PDB file of C-alpha atoms in Angstrom:
ATOM      1  CA  UNK A 609     -13.556  33.765  33.779  1.00 56.00           C
ATOM      2  CA  UNK A 610     -11.043  31.467  34.610  1.00 82.00           C
ATOM      3  CA  UNK A 611      -7.923  32.272  36.629  1.00 91.00           C
ATOM      4  CA  UNK A 612      -4.388  31.104  36.190  1.00 95.00           C
ATOM      5  CA  UNK A 613      -4.436  27.189  36.757  1.00 95.00           C
ATOM      6  CA  UNK A 614      -1.461  25.100  37.729  1.00 96.00           C
ATOM      7  CA  UNK A 615      -1.193  21.519  37.841  1.00 97.00           C
ATOM      8  CA  UNK A 616      -0.253  19.156  39.747  1.00 97.00           C
ATOM      9  CA  UNK A 617      -1.144  20.857  42.874  1.00 95.00           C
ATOM     10  CA  UNK A 618       1.292  18.823  44.892  1.00 97.00           C
ATOM     11  CA  UNK A 619       3.992  16.652  43.517  1.00 97.00           C
ATOM     12  CA  UNK A 620       6.149  14.573  45.491  1.00 98.00           C
ATOM     13  CA  UNK A 621       9.489  13.155  43.720  1.00 97.00           C
ATOM     14  CA  UNK A 622      12.923  11.336  45.033  1.00 97.00           C
ATOM     15  CA  UNK A 623      16.155  13.073  44.647  1.00 97.00           C
ATOM     16  CA  UNK A 624      17.438  12.769  40.933  1.00 97.00           C
ATOM     17  CA  UNK A 625      14.231  12.612  39.301  1.00 97.00           C
ATOM     18  CA  UNK A 626      12.827  14.681  36.664  1.00 98.00           C
ATOM     19  CA  UNK A 627       9.612  16.652  37.179  1.00 98.00           C
ATOM     20  CA  UNK A 628       7.325  18.801  34.873  1.00 98.00           C
ATOM     21  CA  UNK A 629       4.834  21.717  36.186  1.00 98.00           C
ATOM     22  CA  UNK A 630       2.554  22.700  34.156  1.00 98.00           C
ATOM     23  CA  UNK A 631       0.770  26.385  33.931  1.00 98.00           C
ATOM     24  CA  UNK A 632      -2.258  27.486  32.334  1.00 97.00           C
ATOM     25  CA  UNK A 633      -2.507  31.199  31.824  1.00 96.00           C
ATOM     26  CA  UNK A 634      -5.417  33.683  31.733  1.00 95.00           C
ATOM     27  CA  UNK A 635      -7.025  33.351  28.028  1.00 93.00           C
ATOM     28  CA  UNK A 636      -5.433  36.106  26.017  1.00 91.00           C
ATOM     29  CA  UNK A 637      -2.442  36.738  28.407  1.00 92.00           C
ATOM     30  CA  UNK A 638       0.519  37.313  26.392  1.00 90.00           C
ATOM     31  CA  UNK A 639       3.083  37.500  29.572  1.00 91.00           C
ATOM     32  CA  UNK A 640       3.801  34.836  31.712  1.00 94.00           C
ATOM     33  CA  UNK A 641       6.222  34.468  34.535  1.00 95.00           C
ATOM     34  CA  UNK A 642       7.233  31.632  37.256  1.00 97.00           C
ATOM     35  CA  UNK A 643       8.523  32.634  40.585  1.00 97.00           C
ATOM     36  CA  UNK A 644       9.537  29.989  43.245  1.00 97.00           C
ATOM     37  CA  UNK A 645       8.860  30.358  47.052  1.00 95.00           C
ATOM     38  CA  UNK A 646      10.512  28.974  49.844  1.00 94.00           C
ATOM     39  CA  UNK A 647       8.762  28.403  53.295  1.00 89.00           C
ATOM     40  CA  UNK A 648       8.293  31.772  55.117  1.00 87.00           C
ATOM     41  CA  UNK A 649      10.043  33.926  52.221  1.00 91.00           C
ATOM     42  CA  UNK A 650       8.616  35.652  49.547  1.00 93.00           C
ATOM     43  CA  UNK A 651       8.164  34.385  46.021  1.00 96.00           C
ATOM     44  CA  UNK A 652      11.184  34.693  43.843  1.00 96.00           C
ATOM     45  CA  UNK A 653      11.525  35.350  40.176  1.00 95.00           C
ATOM     46  CA  UNK A 654      12.757  32.771  37.955  1.00 96.00           C
ATOM     47  CA  UNK A 655      11.561  33.244  34.046  1.00 95.00           C
ATOM     48  CA  UNK A 656       9.621  35.323  32.108  1.00 92.00           C
ATOM     49  CA  UNK A 657       7.639  34.786  28.525  1.00 92.00           C
ATOM     50  CA  UNK A 658       6.392  37.185  26.422  1.00 89.00           C
ATOM     51  CA  UNK A 659       4.730  35.368  23.916  1.00 88.00           C
ATOM     52  CA  UNK A 660       6.518  32.283  22.938  1.00 90.00           C
ATOM     53  CA  UNK A 661       9.927  33.541  23.746  1.00 88.00           C
ATOM     54  CA  UNK A 662      11.854  33.768  27.244  1.00 88.00           C
ATOM     55  CA  UNK A 663      12.371  37.698  27.550  1.00 85.00           C
ATOM     56  CA  UNK A 664      14.134  37.247  30.745  1.00 88.00           C
ATOM     57  CA  UNK A 665      15.285  34.066  32.264  1.00 91.00           C
ATOM     58  CA  UNK A 666      18.159  35.535  34.907  1.00 90.00           C
ATOM     59  CA  UNK A 667      16.087  33.997  37.708  1.00 92.00           C
ATOM     60  CA  UNK A 668      17.011  30.232  37.022  1.00 95.00           C
ATOM     61  CA  UNK A 669      19.242  28.890  39.351  1.00 95.00           C
ATOM     62  CA  UNK A 670      21.063  26.396  37.329  1.00 94.00           C
ATOM     63  CA  UNK A 671      20.860  24.313  34.162  1.00 95.00           C
ATOM     64  CA  UNK A 672      18.727  21.687  35.590  1.00 97.00           C
ATOM     65  CA  UNK A 673      15.996  24.382  35.179  1.00 97.00           C
ATOM     66  CA  UNK A 674      14.313  24.981  32.079  1.00 96.00           C
ATOM     67  CA  UNK A 675      11.023  26.306  30.973  1.00 97.00           C
ATOM     68  CA  UNK A 676       9.079  26.456  27.437  1.00 96.00           C
ATOM     69  CA  UNK A 677       6.157  28.230  26.196  1.00 95.00           C
ATOM     70  CA  UNK A 678       5.650  26.467  22.352  1.00 94.00           C
ATOM     71  CA  UNK A 679       2.686  27.985  21.454  1.00 92.00           C
ATOM     72  CA  UNK A 680       2.515  31.288  23.544  1.00 88.00           C
ATOM     73  CA  UNK A 681      -0.019  29.923  25.820  1.00 94.00           C
ATOM     74  CA  UNK A 682       0.582  26.684  28.204  1.00 97.00           C
ATOM     75  CA  UNK A 683       3.937  26.811  29.918  1.00 97.00           C
ATOM     76  CA  UNK A 684       5.949  23.760  31.286  1.00 98.00           C
ATOM     77  CA  UNK A 685       8.848  24.438  33.932  1.00 98.00           C
ATOM     78  CA  UNK A 686      11.109  21.593  33.919  1.00 98.00           C
ATOM     79  CA  UNK A 687      13.498  20.674  36.476  1.00 98.00           C
ATOM     80  CA  UNK A 688      16.123  17.902  35.856  1.00 97.00           C
ATOM     81  CA  UNK A 689      17.747  15.777  38.454  1.00 97.00           C
ATOM     82  CA  UNK A 690      16.043  17.464  41.322  1.00 97.00           C
ATOM     83  CA  UNK A 691      17.342  18.156  44.733  1.00 97.00           C
ATOM     84  CA  UNK A 692      16.000  18.585  48.039  1.00 96.00           C
ATOM     85  CA  UNK A 693      16.944  22.054  47.877  1.00 96.00           C
ATOM     86  CA  UNK A 694      14.440  22.573  44.621  1.00 97.00           C
ATOM     87  CA  UNK A 695      11.368  21.760  47.289  1.00 97.00           C
ATOM     88  CA  UNK A 696       9.184  24.860  47.228  1.00 97.00           C
ATOM     89  CA  UNK A 697       5.715  26.171  45.889  1.00 97.00           C
ATOM     90  CA  UNK A 698       6.321  27.111  42.125  1.00 98.00           C
ATOM     91  CA  UNK A 699       4.010  29.914  41.246  1.00 97.00           C
ATOM     92  CA  UNK A 700       2.906  31.045  37.973  1.00 97.00           C
ATOM     93  CA  UNK A 701       1.660  34.602  36.893  1.00 95.00           C
ATOM     94  CA  UNK A 702       0.141  35.954  33.701  1.00 94.00           C
ATOM     95  CA  UNK A 703      -0.736  39.326  32.292  1.00 90.00           C
ATOM     96  CA  UNK A 704      -1.613  41.213  29.401  1.00 87.00           C
ATOM     97  CA  UNK A 705       1.439  43.434  28.533  1.00 76.00           C
ATOM     98  CA  UNK A 706       1.798  46.552  31.168  1.00 68.00           C
ATOM     99  CA  UNK A 707      -0.668  45.186  33.402  1.00 74.00           C
ATOM    100  CA  UNK A 708      -1.256  43.490  36.744  1.00 84.00           C
ATOM    101  CA  UNK A 709      -0.157  40.182  37.216  1.00 89.00           C
ATOM    102  CA  UNK A 710      -2.497  37.276  38.220  1.00 91.00           C
ATOM    103  CA  UNK A 711      -1.107  34.306  40.046  1.00 94.00           C
ATOM    104  CA  UNK A 712      -1.906  31.041  40.368  1.00 94.00           C
ATOM    105  CA  UNK A 713      -2.506  28.863  43.496  1.00 93.00           C
ATOM    106  CA  UNK A 714       0.961  27.072  42.816  1.00 95.00           C
ATOM    107  CA  UNK A 715       2.507  23.704  42.898  1.00 97.00           C
ATOM    108  CA  UNK A 716       4.049  22.224  45.932  1.00 96.00           C
ATOM    109  CA  UNK A 717       6.983  20.535  45.073  1.00 98.00           C
ATOM    110  CA  UNK A 718       8.662  18.114  47.783  1.00 97.00           C
ATOM    111  CA  UNK A 719      11.871  16.449  46.961  1.00 97.00           C
ATOM    112  CA  UNK A 720      12.669  13.457  49.072  1.00 96.00           C
TER     113      UNK A 720
ATOM    114  CA  UNK B1142      20.244  44.613  42.587  1.00 83.00           C
ATOM    115  CA  UNK B1143      16.715  45.508  43.788  1.00 89.00           C
ATOM    116  CA  UNK B1144      15.699  44.262  47.205  1.00 94.00           C
ATOM    117  CA  UNK B1145      12.643  45.076  49.193  1.00 96.00           C
ATOM    118  CA  UNK B1146      12.628  44.588  53.119  1.00 96.00           C
ATOM    119  CA  UNK B1147       9.603  44.454  55.172  1.00 94.00           C
ATOM    120  CA  UNK B1148       9.157  44.703  58.805  1.00 80.00           C
ATOM    121  CA  UNK B1149       9.584  41.442  60.691  1.00 75.00           C
ATOM    122  CA  UNK B1150       6.273  39.554  61.688  1.00 80.00           C
ATOM    123  CA  UNK B1151       4.200  38.037  62.362  1.00 93.00           C
ATOM    124  CA  UNK B1152       1.638  41.051  63.691  1.00 95.00           C
ATOM    125  CA  UNK B1153      -1.075  40.237  65.982  1.00 96.00           C
ATOM    126  CA  UNK B1154      -3.988  42.446  66.479  1.00 96.00           C
ATOM    127  CA  UNK B1155      -7.115  43.079  67.953  1.00 97.00           C
ATOM    128  CA  UNK B1156     -10.219  43.931  65.406  1.00 97.00           C
ATOM    129  CA  UNK B1157     -10.496  47.380  64.985  1.00 96.00           C
ATOM    130  CA  UNK B1158      -6.971  48.268  65.775  1.00 97.00           C
ATOM    131  CA  UNK B1159      -4.649  50.396  63.272  1.00 97.00           C
ATOM    132  CA  UNK B1160      -2.359  48.368  61.153  1.00 96.00           C
ATOM    133  CA  UNK B1161       1.132  49.500  59.713  1.00 96.00           C
ATOM    134  CA  UNK B1162       2.974  47.105  57.759  1.00 97.00           C
ATOM    135  CA  UNK B1163       6.432  48.707  56.940  1.00 96.00           C
ATOM    136  CA  UNK B1164       8.504  48.392  53.798  1.00 97.00           C
ATOM    137  CA  UNK B1165      11.573  50.012  52.197  1.00 97.00           C
ATOM    138  CA  UNK B1166      13.338  49.217  49.101  1.00 96.00           C
ATOM    139  CA  UNK B1167      16.457  49.650  47.078  1.00 95.00           C
ATOM    140  CA  UNK B1168      16.169  49.917  43.416  1.00 91.00           C
ATOM    141  CA  UNK B1169      18.307  50.868  40.340  1.00 82.00           C
ATOM    142  CA  UNK B1170      15.919  53.208  38.279  1.00 79.00           C
ATOM    143  CA  UNK B1171      12.506  54.100  39.237  1.00 82.00           C
ATOM    144  CA  UNK B1172      10.331  51.154  40.441  1.00 89.00           C
ATOM    145  CA  UNK B1173       6.971  50.762  40.266  1.00 89.00           C
ATOM    146  CA  UNK B1174       5.808  49.554  43.861  1.00 93.00           C
ATOM    147  CA  UNK B1175       2.931  46.808  44.864  1.00 94.00           C
ATOM    148  CA  UNK B1176       1.299  45.221  48.042  1.00 97.00           C
ATOM    149  CA  UNK B1177      -0.010  41.774  47.341  1.00 96.00           C
ATOM    150  CA  UNK B1178      -2.008  39.695  49.876  1.00 96.00           C
ATOM    151  CA  UNK B1179      -2.103  36.094  50.283  1.00 94.00           C
ATOM    152  CA  UNK B1180      -5.400  34.883  52.067  1.00 93.00           C
ATOM    153  CA  UNK B1181      -4.974  31.442  53.547  1.00 87.00           C
ATOM    154  CA  UNK B1182      -5.770  28.656  50.890  1.00 83.00           C
ATOM    155  CA  UNK B1183      -5.616  31.350  48.179  1.00 86.00           C
ATOM    156  CA  UNK B1184      -3.251  32.722  45.720  1.00 86.00           C
ATOM    157  CA  UNK B1185      -1.550  35.949  45.420  1.00 93.00           C
ATOM    158  CA  UNK B1186      -3.863  38.842  44.926  1.00 93.00           C
ATOM    159  CA  UNK B1187      -2.812  42.433  43.788  1.00 93.00           C
ATOM    160  CA  UNK B1188      -3.951  44.793  47.138  1.00 96.00           C
ATOM    161  CA  UNK B1189      -2.722  48.296  45.779  1.00 96.00           C
ATOM    162  CA  UNK B1190       0.293  49.816  43.822  1.00 93.00           C
ATOM    163  CA  UNK B1191       1.728  53.313  43.197  1.00 94.00           C
ATOM    164  CA  UNK B1192       3.603  54.258  40.159  1.00 89.00           C
ATOM    165  CA  UNK B1193       5.262  57.393  40.887  1.00 89.00           C
ATOM    166  CA  UNK B1194       6.413  59.327  44.105  1.00 92.00           C
ATOM    167  CA  UNK B1195       4.013  60.768  46.244  1.00 94.00           C
ATOM    168  CA  UNK B1196       1.098  58.418  44.678  1.00 95.00           C
ATOM    169  CA  UNK B1197      -1.308  57.055  47.391  1.00 97.00           C
ATOM    170  CA  UNK B1198      -2.320  53.535  46.320  1.00 96.00           C
ATOM    171  CA  UNK B1199      -5.500  52.600  48.030  1.00 97.00           C
ATOM    172  CA  UNK B1200      -8.086  49.452  48.073  1.00 97.00           C
ATOM    173  CA  UNK B1201     -10.571  47.966  50.814  1.00 95.00           C
ATOM    174  CA  UNK B1202      -9.545  50.526  53.328  1.00 97.00           C
ATOM    175  CA  UNK B1203      -5.660  49.783  53.222  1.00 98.00           C
ATOM    176  CA  UNK B1204      -3.516  52.478  51.652  1.00 98.00           C
ATOM    177  CA  UNK B1205       0.240  53.041  51.032  1.00 98.00           C
ATOM    178  CA  UNK B1206       2.203  56.409  49.750  1.00 98.00           C
ATOM    179  CA  UNK B1207       5.194  56.036  47.360  1.00 97.00           C
ATOM    180  CA  UNK B1208       7.739  57.926  49.062  1.00 96.00           C
ATOM    181  CA  UNK B1209      10.858  58.447  47.230  1.00 93.00           C
ATOM    182  CA  UNK B1210      12.817  60.463  49.898  1.00 94.00           C
ATOM    183  CA  UNK B1211      12.570  57.513  52.499  1.00 95.00           C
ATOM    184  CA  UNK B1212      12.494  54.428  49.558  1.00 95.00           C
ATOM    185  CA  UNK B1213       9.348  53.702  51.527  1.00 97.00           C
ATOM    186  CA  UNK B1214       5.598  52.182  50.793  1.00 97.00           C
ATOM    187  CA  UNK B1215       4.409  51.256  54.057  1.00 98.00           C
ATOM    188  CA  UNK B1216       1.021  49.727  54.119  1.00 98.00           C
ATOM    189  CA  UNK B1217      -1.655  50.980  56.667  1.00 98.00           C
ATOM    190  CA  UNK B1218      -5.480  50.594  57.583  1.00 98.00           C
ATOM    191  CA  UNK B1219      -7.134  52.373  60.208  1.00 97.00           C
ATOM    192  CA  UNK B1220      -9.073  49.678  61.501  1.00 96.00           C
ATOM    193  CA  UNK B1221      -8.407  46.216  61.021  1.00 97.00           C
ATOM    194  CA  UNK B1222     -11.289  43.186  60.323  1.00 97.00           C
ATOM    195  CA  UNK B1223     -10.489  39.599  61.290  1.00 97.00           C
ATOM    196  CA  UNK B1224     -10.939  38.932  57.562  1.00 96.00           C
ATOM    197  CA  UNK B1225      -7.792  40.985  56.993  1.00 97.00           C
ATOM    198  CA  UNK B1226      -6.019  38.038  58.398  1.00 97.00           C
ATOM    199  CA  UNK B1227      -3.696  37.064  55.835  1.00 96.00           C
ATOM    200  CA  UNK B1228      -0.037  37.226  54.592  1.00 95.00           C
ATOM    201  CA  UNK B1229       1.325  40.290  53.191  1.00 97.00           C
ATOM    202  CA  UNK B1230       3.915  41.009  50.370  1.00 97.00           C
ATOM    203  CA  UNK B1231       5.730  44.227  49.371  1.00 97.00           C
ATOM    204  CA  UNK B1232       7.242  44.237  45.956  1.00 95.00           C
ATOM    205  CA  UNK B1233       8.542  46.477  43.417  1.00 93.00           C
ATOM    206  CA  UNK B1234       9.195  46.330  39.514  1.00 88.00           C
ATOM    207  CA  UNK B1235      11.795  48.335  37.530  1.00 79.00           C
ATOM    208  CA  UNK B1236      10.920  47.810  33.999  1.00 66.00           C
ATOM    209  CA  UNK B1237      10.068  51.221  32.229  1.00 48.00           C
ATOM    210  CA  UNK B1238       6.419  52.583  31.806  1.00 46.00           C
ATOM    211  CA  UNK B1239       5.309  52.364  35.536  1.00 43.00           C
ATOM    212  CA  UNK B1240       3.778  49.139  35.394  1.00 45.00           C
ATOM    213  CA  UNK B1241       3.999  45.412  36.408  1.00 47.00           C
ATOM    214  CA  UNK B1242       5.495  44.372  33.008  1.00 60.00           C
ATOM    215  CA  UNK B1243       8.612  41.985  33.990  1.00 72.00           C
ATOM    216  CA  UNK B1244       9.934  40.538  37.066  1.00 86.00           C
ATOM    217  CA  UNK B1245       8.787  41.544  40.562  1.00 91.00           C
ATOM    218  CA  UNK B1246      10.971  41.584  43.419  1.00 93.00           C
ATOM    219  CA  UNK B1247       9.032  40.772  46.660  1.00 96.00           C
ATOM    220  CA  UNK B1248       9.813  41.239  50.436  1.00 96.00           C
ATOM    221  CA  UNK B1249       9.740  38.039  52.791  1.00 94.00           C
ATOM    222  CA  UNK B1250       6.055  38.792  53.898  1.00 95.00           C
ATOM    223  CA  UNK B1251       4.537  39.587  56.831  1.00 96.00           C
ATOM    224  CA  UNK B1252       1.758  37.532  58.466  1.00 95.00           C
ATOM    225  CA  UNK B1253      -1.059  39.476  59.831  1.00 96.00           C
ATOM    226  CA  UNK B1254      -3.379  38.065  62.449  1.00 97.00           C
ATOM    227  CA  UNK B1255      -6.327  39.770  63.559  1.00 97.00           C
ATOM    228  CA  UNK B1256      -8.800  38.453  66.763  1.00 96.00           C
ATOM    229  CA  UNK B1257     -11.976  39.453  67.547  1.00 95.00           C
TER     230      UNK B1257
END
């Protein structure tokens, strides 16, 4: 079956702009995670959804970052007033409760 | 807070050589431990996992044993192949139930290159 998909695969934006990154989880997966991976580093946790609600958003770096999952399936990560330091690969993962996380290919965000 | 430390890389080996990638962790509670692999151009994939002390995870010839006394989860393979060239990440999760439920904390990754 289809895996986790993320769009766009690449996003280039200018400092100060607003961006949205989309994640389509595996069908039926109720848990959804966002991570951020900087060059040469491991992924860092941002936020976790169980269904429609954010069960843990402790990894969001500041209030410019926000994520939603209104119908318990697709999720959107929103970044306001982007900064050059936001440049990274943003990874999405989904899972059944108490099961392995399956990762998408990521969205590479570049802020000029 | 929770943290994972991997041996500094990159690691370069000849085909059929023995591989060890060291991983140690610091965690509150009783973590589950994982190795993820990222092949060139692909997404992160779970390679193996262990959920309690002395458990051995294994897959594709790779093994790792959960050592609570040394807080370690070293990855080993007896004979590497060119196709094993990838980036390997050690990770932990401290959510209850010995599962990957909840956030993963990753190490910085180790690049493995295997030459013919």
